[in-house]
mmCIF file of C-alpha atoms in Angstrom:
data_model
loop_
_atom_site.group_PDB
_atom_site.id
_atom_site.type_symbol
_atom_site.label_atom_id
_atom_site.label_comp_id
_atom_site.label_asym_id
_atom_site.label_seq_id
_atom_site.Cartn_x
_atom_site.Cartn_y
_atom_site.Cartn_z
ATOM 1 C CA GLU A 284 -86.518 -26.339 -70.047
ATOM 2 C CA ALA A 285 -85.998 -22.641 -70.546
ATOM 3 C CA GLY A 286 -82.660 -21.696 -72.093
ATOM 4 C CA VAL A 287 -80.036 -19.196 -71.038
ATOM 5 C CA ALA A 288 -81.528 -15.723 -71.041
ATOM 6 C CA GLN A 289 -79.477 -12.637 -71.872
ATOM 7 C CA SER A 290 -80.283 -8.963 -72.177
ATOM 8 C CA PRO A 291 -80.076 -6.614 -73.877
ATOM 9 C CA ARG A 292 -79.750 -8.119 -77.366
ATOM 10 C CA TYR A 293 -78.028 -5.062 -78.778
ATOM 11 C CA LYS A 294 -76.225 -2.091 -77.294
ATOM 12 C CA ILE A 295 -74.488 0.870 -78.907
ATOM 13 C CA ILE A 296 -72.387 3.134 -76.700
ATOM 14 C CA GLU A 297 -69.669 5.714 -77.116
ATOM 15 C CA LYS A 298 -66.125 4.948 -76.039
ATOM 16 C CA ARG A 299 -65.402 5.693 -72.379
ATOM 17 C CA GLN A 300 -69.043 5.037 -71.447
ATOM 18 C CA SER A 301 -70.057 2.135 -69.258
ATOM 19 C CA VAL A 302 -72.344 -0.784 -70.072
ATOM 20 C CA ALA A 303 -73.757 -3.816 -68.276
ATOM 21 C CA PHE A 304 -75.034 -7.136 -69.530
ATOM 22 C CA TRP A 305 -77.301 -9.540 -67.691
ATOM 23 C CA CYS A 306 -77.529 -13.323 -67.815
ATOM 24 C CA ASN A 307 -79.930 -15.815 -66.264
ATOM 25 C CA PRO A 308 -78.665 -19.411 -66.654
ATOM 26 C CA ILE A 309 -80.670 -22.597 -67.067
ATOM 27 C CA SER A 310 -82.330 -23.474 -63.775
ATOM 28 C CA GLY A 311 -80.115 -25.685 -61.629
ATOM 29 C CA HIS A 312 -76.936 -25.036 -63.599
ATOM 30 C CA ALA A 313 -74.171 -24.337 -61.120
ATOM 31 C CA THR A 314 -71.548 -23.162 -63.597
ATOM 32 C CA LEU A 315 -71.849 -19.940 -65.569
ATOM 33 C CA TYR A 316 -69.479 -18.579 -68.195
ATOM 34 C CA TRP A 317 -69.047 -15.263 -69.966
ATOM 35 C CA TYR A 318 -67.409 -15.362 -73.382
ATOM 36 C CA GLN A 319 -66.396 -12.583 -75.754
ATOM 37 C CA GLN A 320 -66.674 -13.270 -79.491
ATOM 38 C CA ILE A 321 -65.088 -10.740 -81.814
ATOM 39 C CA LEU A 322 -66.268 -10.880 -85.416
ATOM 40 C CA GLY A 323 -64.497 -13.658 -87.325
ATOM 41 C CA GLN A 324 -63.076 -15.285 -84.212
ATOM 42 C CA GLY A 325 -64.074 -18.042 -81.852
ATOM 43 C CA PRO A 326 -65.495 -17.298 -78.402
ATOM 44 C CA LYS A 327 -62.910 -16.394 -75.761
ATOM 45 C CA LEU A 328 -63.581 -17.208 -72.102
ATOM 46 C CA LEU A 329 -63.654 -14.108 -69.911
ATOM 47 C CA ILE A 330 -64.815 -15.520 -66.598
ATOM 48 C CA GLN A 331 -66.216 -18.725 -65.132
ATOM 49 C CA PHE A 332 -68.336 -18.952 -61.986
ATOM 50 C CA GLN A 333 -69.083 -22.029 -59.918
ATOM 51 C CA ASN A 334 -72.193 -21.080 -57.934
ATOM 52 C CA ASN A 335 -71.244 -17.563 -56.794
ATOM 53 C CA GLY A 336 -67.470 -18.104 -56.696
ATOM 54 C CA VAL A 337 -65.001 -17.265 -59.474
ATOM 55 C CA VAL A 338 -63.204 -20.320 -60.907
ATOM 56 C CA ASP A 339 -61.241 -18.620 -63.700
ATOM 57 C CA ASP A 340 -60.945 -14.959 -64.635
ATOM 58 C CA SER A 341 -57.436 -15.097 -66.079
ATOM 59 C CA GLN A 342 -58.507 -13.562 -69.398
ATOM 60 C CA LEU A 343 -60.760 -10.869 -67.955
ATOM 61 C CA PRO A 344 -59.300 -7.350 -68.453
ATOM 62 C CA LYS A 345 -59.785 -6.441 -64.830
ATOM 63 C CA ASP A 346 -58.898 -2.778 -65.281
ATOM 64 C CA ARG A 347 -62.176 -2.258 -67.135
ATOM 65 C CA PHE A 348 -64.259 -5.449 -66.903
ATOM 66 C CA SER A 349 -66.012 -6.756 -63.836
ATOM 67 C CA ALA A 350 -68.530 -9.523 -63.244
ATOM 68 C CA GLU A 351 -70.546 -10.832 -60.369
ATOM 69 C CA ARG A 352 -72.940 -13.652 -59.693
ATOM 70 C CA LEU A 353 -74.844 -12.850 -56.573
ATOM 71 C CA LYS A 354 -76.777 -15.702 -54.944
ATOM 72 C CA GLY A 355 -75.296 -18.128 -57.470
ATOM 73 C CA VAL A 356 -77.966 -17.562 -60.109
ATOM 74 C CA ASP A 357 -78.068 -14.414 -62.285
ATOM 75 C CA SER A 358 -74.881 -12.742 -63.401
ATOM 76 C CA THR A 359 -73.898 -9.289 -64.576
ATOM 77 C CA LEU A 360 -70.893 -8.359 -66.710
ATOM 78 C CA LYS A 361 -69.841 -4.720 -66.727
ATOM 79 C CA ILE A 362 -67.422 -2.720 -68.846
ATOM 80 C CA GLN A 363 -66.217 0.657 -67.607
ATOM 81 C CA PRO A 364 -64.878 2.532 -69.502
ATOM 82 C CA ALA A 365 -65.513 0.910 -72.870
ATOM 83 C CA LYS A 366 -62.954 0.957 -75.674
ATOM 84 C CA LEU A 367 -63.474 0.542 -79.413
ATOM 85 C CA GLU A 368 -61.883 -2.911 -79.288
ATOM 86 C CA ASP A 369 -64.606 -4.085 -76.887
ATOM 87 C CA SER A 370 -67.035 -4.226 -79.815
ATOM 88 C CA ALA A 371 -68.062 -7.871 -79.862
ATOM 89 C CA VAL A 372 -70.823 -10.288 -78.997
ATOM 90 C CA TYR A 373 -70.887 -11.185 -75.306
ATOM 91 C CA LEU A 374 -72.140 -14.700 -74.783
ATOM 92 C CA CYS A 375 -73.294 -16.230 -71.546
ATOM 93 C CA ALA A 376 -73.374 -20.006 -71.122
ATOM 94 C CA SER A 377 -74.202 -22.409 -68.339
ATOM 95 C CA SER A 378 -73.558 -26.055 -67.511
ATOM 96 C CA LEU A 379 -74.799 -28.463 -64.879
ATOM 97 C CA ASP A 380 -71.349 -28.966 -63.422
ATOM 98 C CA SER A 381 -67.903 -27.444 -63.668
ATOM 99 C CA ARG A 382 -66.519 -30.285 -65.793
ATOM 100 C CA ALA A 383 -68.956 -29.435 -68.601
ATOM 101 C CA ARG A 384 -68.710 -33.036 -69.804
ATOM 102 C CA TYR A 385 -71.626 -32.532 -72.134
ATOM 103 C CA GLY A 386 -70.646 -29.068 -73.268
ATOM 104 C CA TYR A 387 -72.797 -26.141 -72.412
ATOM 105 C CA THR A 388 -75.681 -24.083 -73.694
ATOM 106 C CA PHE A 389 -75.206 -20.528 -74.864
ATOM 107 C CA GLY A 390 -77.643 -17.667 -74.585
ATOM 108 C CA SER A 391 -78.523 -15.552 -77.607
ATOM 109 C CA GLY A 392 -75.778 -13.051 -76.774
ATOM 110 C CA THR A 393 -75.494 -9.286 -76.517
ATOM 111 C CA ARG A 394 -74.008 -7.498 -79.513
ATOM 112 C CA LEU A 395 -72.033 -4.491 -78.288
ATOM 113 C CA THR A 396 -70.920 -1.743 -80.637
ATOM 114 C CA VAL A 397 -68.580 0.920 -79.258
ATOM 115 C CA VAL A 398 -68.352 4.054 -81.408
ATOM 116 C CA GLN B 230 -51.384 -21.475 -73.550
ATOM 117 C CA LYS B 231 -53.960 -23.857 -74.946
ATOM 118 C CA GLU B 232 -54.553 -23.488 -78.675
ATOM 119 C CA VAL B 233 -57.197 -24.908 -80.961
ATOM 120 C CA GLU B 234 -56.498 -24.539 -84.660
ATOM 121 C CA GLN B 235 -58.997 -24.659 -87.490
ATOM 122 C CA ASN B 236 -58.821 -23.679 -91.142
ATOM 123 C CA SER B 237 -61.046 -20.610 -91.389
ATOM 124 C CA GLY B 238 -62.180 -21.483 -94.927
ATOM 125 C CA PRO B 239 -64.494 -20.916 -96.587
ATOM 126 C CA LEU B 240 -64.880 -24.594 -97.350
ATOM 127 C CA SER B 241 -67.219 -25.088 -100.289
ATOM 128 C CA VAL B 242 -68.915 -28.473 -100.730
ATOM 129 C CA PRO B 243 -71.581 -29.508 -103.259
ATOM 130 C CA GLU B 244 -74.980 -30.494 -101.926
ATOM 131 C CA GLY B 245 -75.161 -34.207 -101.169
ATOM 132 C CA ALA B 246 -71.394 -34.611 -100.736
ATOM 133 C CA ILE B 247 -69.444 -35.246 -97.526
ATOM 134 C CA ALA B 248 -68.086 -32.185 -95.746
ATOM 135 C CA SER B 249 -64.927 -32.780 -93.706
ATOM 136 C CA LEU B 250 -63.927 -30.287 -91.017
ATOM 137 C CA ASN B 251 -60.652 -30.552 -89.141
ATOM 138 C CA CYS B 252 -59.245 -29.303 -85.863
ATOM 139 C CA THR B 253 -55.946 -29.693 -84.027
ATOM 140 C CA TYR B 254 -55.244 -28.842 -80.409
ATOM 141 C CA SER B 255 -52.082 -28.148 -78.461
ATOM 142 C CA ASP B 256 -52.857 -29.435 -74.957
ATOM 143 C CA ARG B 257 -52.165 -33.178 -74.665
ATOM 144 C CA GLY B 258 -54.166 -33.186 -71.442
ATOM 145 C CA SER B 259 -57.402 -32.384 -73.274
ATOM 146 C CA GLN B 260 -60.116 -34.887 -72.458
ATOM 147 C CA SER B 261 -63.352 -33.638 -74.007
ATOM 148 C CA PHE B 262 -63.952 -32.420 -77.545
ATOM 149 C CA PHE B 263 -66.927 -30.568 -78.920
ATOM 150 C CA TRP B 264 -68.305 -29.340 -82.214
ATOM 151 C CA TYR B 265 -70.582 -26.324 -82.247
ATOM 152 C CA ARG B 266 -72.467 -24.918 -85.235
ATOM 153 C CA GLN B 267 -72.962 -21.172 -85.486
ATOM 154 C CA TYR B 268 -75.258 -19.560 -88.028
ATOM 155 C CA SER B 269 -74.548 -15.949 -88.955
ATOM 156 C CA GLY B 270 -75.811 -13.632 -86.236
ATOM 157 C CA LYS B 271 -76.722 -16.503 -83.917
ATOM 158 C CA SER B 272 -75.065 -18.062 -80.892
ATOM 159 C CA PRO B 273 -73.153 -21.375 -81.045
ATOM 160 C CA GLU B 274 -75.214 -24.549 -80.852
ATOM 161 C CA LEU B 275 -73.732 -27.844 -79.633
ATOM 162 C CA ILE B 276 -74.010 -30.598 -82.226
ATOM 163 C CA MET B 277 -71.603 -33.300 -80.984
ATOM 164 C CA PHE B 278 -69.096 -34.211 -78.301
ATOM 165 C CA ILE B 279 -66.553 -37.017 -78.126
ATOM 166 C CA TYR B 280 -64.244 -38.283 -75.391
ATOM 167 C CA SER B 281 -62.681 -41.488 -76.704
ATOM 168 C CA ASN B 282 -60.436 -42.242 -79.651
ATOM 169 C CA GLY B 283 -62.316 -43.401 -82.712
ATOM 170 C CA ASP B 284 -65.591 -42.427 -84.317
ATOM 171 C CA LYS B 285 -68.907 -41.310 -82.876
ATOM 172 C CA GLU B 286 -71.918 -41.100 -85.146
ATOM 173 C CA ASP B 287 -75.137 -39.121 -84.711
ATOM 174 C CA GLY B 288 -77.399 -39.026 -87.744
ATOM 175 C CA ARG B 289 -75.551 -37.377 -90.624
ATOM 176 C CA PHE B 290 -72.714 -36.264 -88.333
ATOM 177 C CA THR B 291 -69.610 -38.258 -87.375
ATOM 178 C CA ALA B 292 -66.960 -36.985 -85.002
ATOM 179 C CA GLN B 293 -63.519 -38.563 -85.164
ATOM 180 C CA LEU B 294 -60.844 -38.285 -82.464
ATOM 181 C CA ASN B 295 -57.168 -39.200 -82.555
ATOM 182 C CA LYS B 296 -55.525 -38.184 -79.279
ATOM 183 C CA ALA B 297 -52.068 -39.384 -80.345
ATOM 184 C CA SER B 298 -52.145 -36.943 -83.261
ATOM 185 C CA GLN B 299 -54.095 -34.330 -81.261
ATOM 186 C CA TYR B 300 -56.623 -34.203 -84.035
ATOM 187 C CA VAL B 301 -60.407 -34.126 -84.102
ATOM 188 C CA SER B 302 -62.651 -33.948 -87.142
ATOM 189 C CA LEU B 303 -66.302 -33.660 -88.071
ATOM 190 C CA LEU B 304 -67.832 -35.324 -91.102
ATOM 191 C CA ILE B 305 -71.211 -34.256 -92.423
ATOM 192 C CA ARG B 306 -72.766 -36.749 -94.825
ATOM 193 C CA ASP B 307 -75.356 -35.842 -97.451
ATOM 194 C CA SER B 308 -74.615 -32.138 -96.953
ATOM 195 C CA GLN B 309 -77.609 -29.814 -97.172
ATOM 196 C CA PRO B 310 -77.718 -26.053 -97.825
ATOM 197 C CA SER B 311 -78.997 -25.696 -94.248
ATOM 198 C CA ASP B 312 -75.620 -27.025 -93.054
ATOM 199 C CA SER B 313 -73.985 -23.811 -94.304
ATOM 200 C CA ALA B 314 -72.608 -22.207 -91.139
ATOM 201 C CA THR B 315 -69.426 -21.716 -89.153
ATOM 202 C CA TYR B 316 -68.327 -24.827 -87.262
ATOM 203 C CA LEU B 317 -66.431 -24.276 -84.033
ATOM 204 C CA CYS B 318 -64.178 -26.879 -82.472
ATOM 205 C CA ALA B 319 -63.766 -26.702 -78.681
ATOM 206 C CA VAL B 320 -61.695 -28.683 -76.184
ATOM 207 C CA ASN B 321 -61.675 -29.123 -72.430
ATOM 208 C CA GLU B 322 -59.086 -30.633 -70.096
ATOM 209 C CA GLY B 323 -61.795 -32.435 -68.210
ATOM 210 C CA GLY B 324 -61.178 -30.428 -65.096
ATOM 211 C CA ALA B 325 -63.011 -27.385 -63.910
ATOM 212 C CA ASP B 326 -61.868 -25.088 -66.699
ATOM 213 C CA GLY B 327 -64.019 -23.782 -69.510
ATOM 214 C CA LEU B 328 -63.937 -24.769 -73.153
ATOM 215 C CA THR B 329 -61.238 -23.374 -75.432
ATOM 216 C CA PHE B 330 -62.564 -22.631 -78.899
ATOM 217 C CA GLY B 331 -60.962 -22.467 -82.305
ATOM 218 C CA LYS B 332 -61.748 -19.631 -84.708
ATOM 219 C CA GLY B 333 -64.148 -21.796 -86.664
ATOM 220 C CA THR B 334 -64.434 -23.035 -90.242
ATOM 221 C CA HIS B 335 -66.932 -21.351 -92.534
ATOM 222 C CA LEU B 336 -68.741 -24.072 -94.488
ATOM 223 C CA ILE B 337 -70.743 -23.350 -97.630
ATOM 224 C CA ILE B 338 -72.949 -26.044 -99.154
ATOM 225 C CA GLN B 339 -73.573 -25.275 -102.802
ATOM 226 C CA PRO B 340 -77.014 -26.297 -104.135
#
């Protein structure tokens, strides 16, 4: 089966600019996650979708970050305006169900550098 | 707040020896436990999961879980240079929430 697809792979922007990341999960996976991984740290959950509804966005900085999953398939994560501390790898993952009993599969990630 | 603690390392192990990676977690309600491997510049890759107390073996890897001590470990037997990576421990309550990850342990296998 095809894996989780993410684009772009790399992005460099200036602070206060906006940026968007795209994710296409594994076919049939109802649950989609966006994680932020800062260099030297473990991934931190930003938002979790179940189909096209938000399950958990408690750690999403809502003043600048937004995400949507229209039609319960693809998802977009946006940052506006970006700050220097947003430099990180943004990972998308998907799982068959919300319990993620077997863990989940990550995409290749988008490395964001804010200068 | 749920916390997952790992020694960041680096942990240096000679080739052919057993590498032992440890993880503790704060939430007693955690039900599922995962080990991911992450090579530099790559995304995390799931290598094992465990739900029940005791040991679970898969090839050269053994995951060990002790819920009473809130402790999970990963043993890698016959360590190879290709095992050099960061190993991330992750836990889940078993409900509809996502995985909580530790910071990872950087493992170096010395030829």
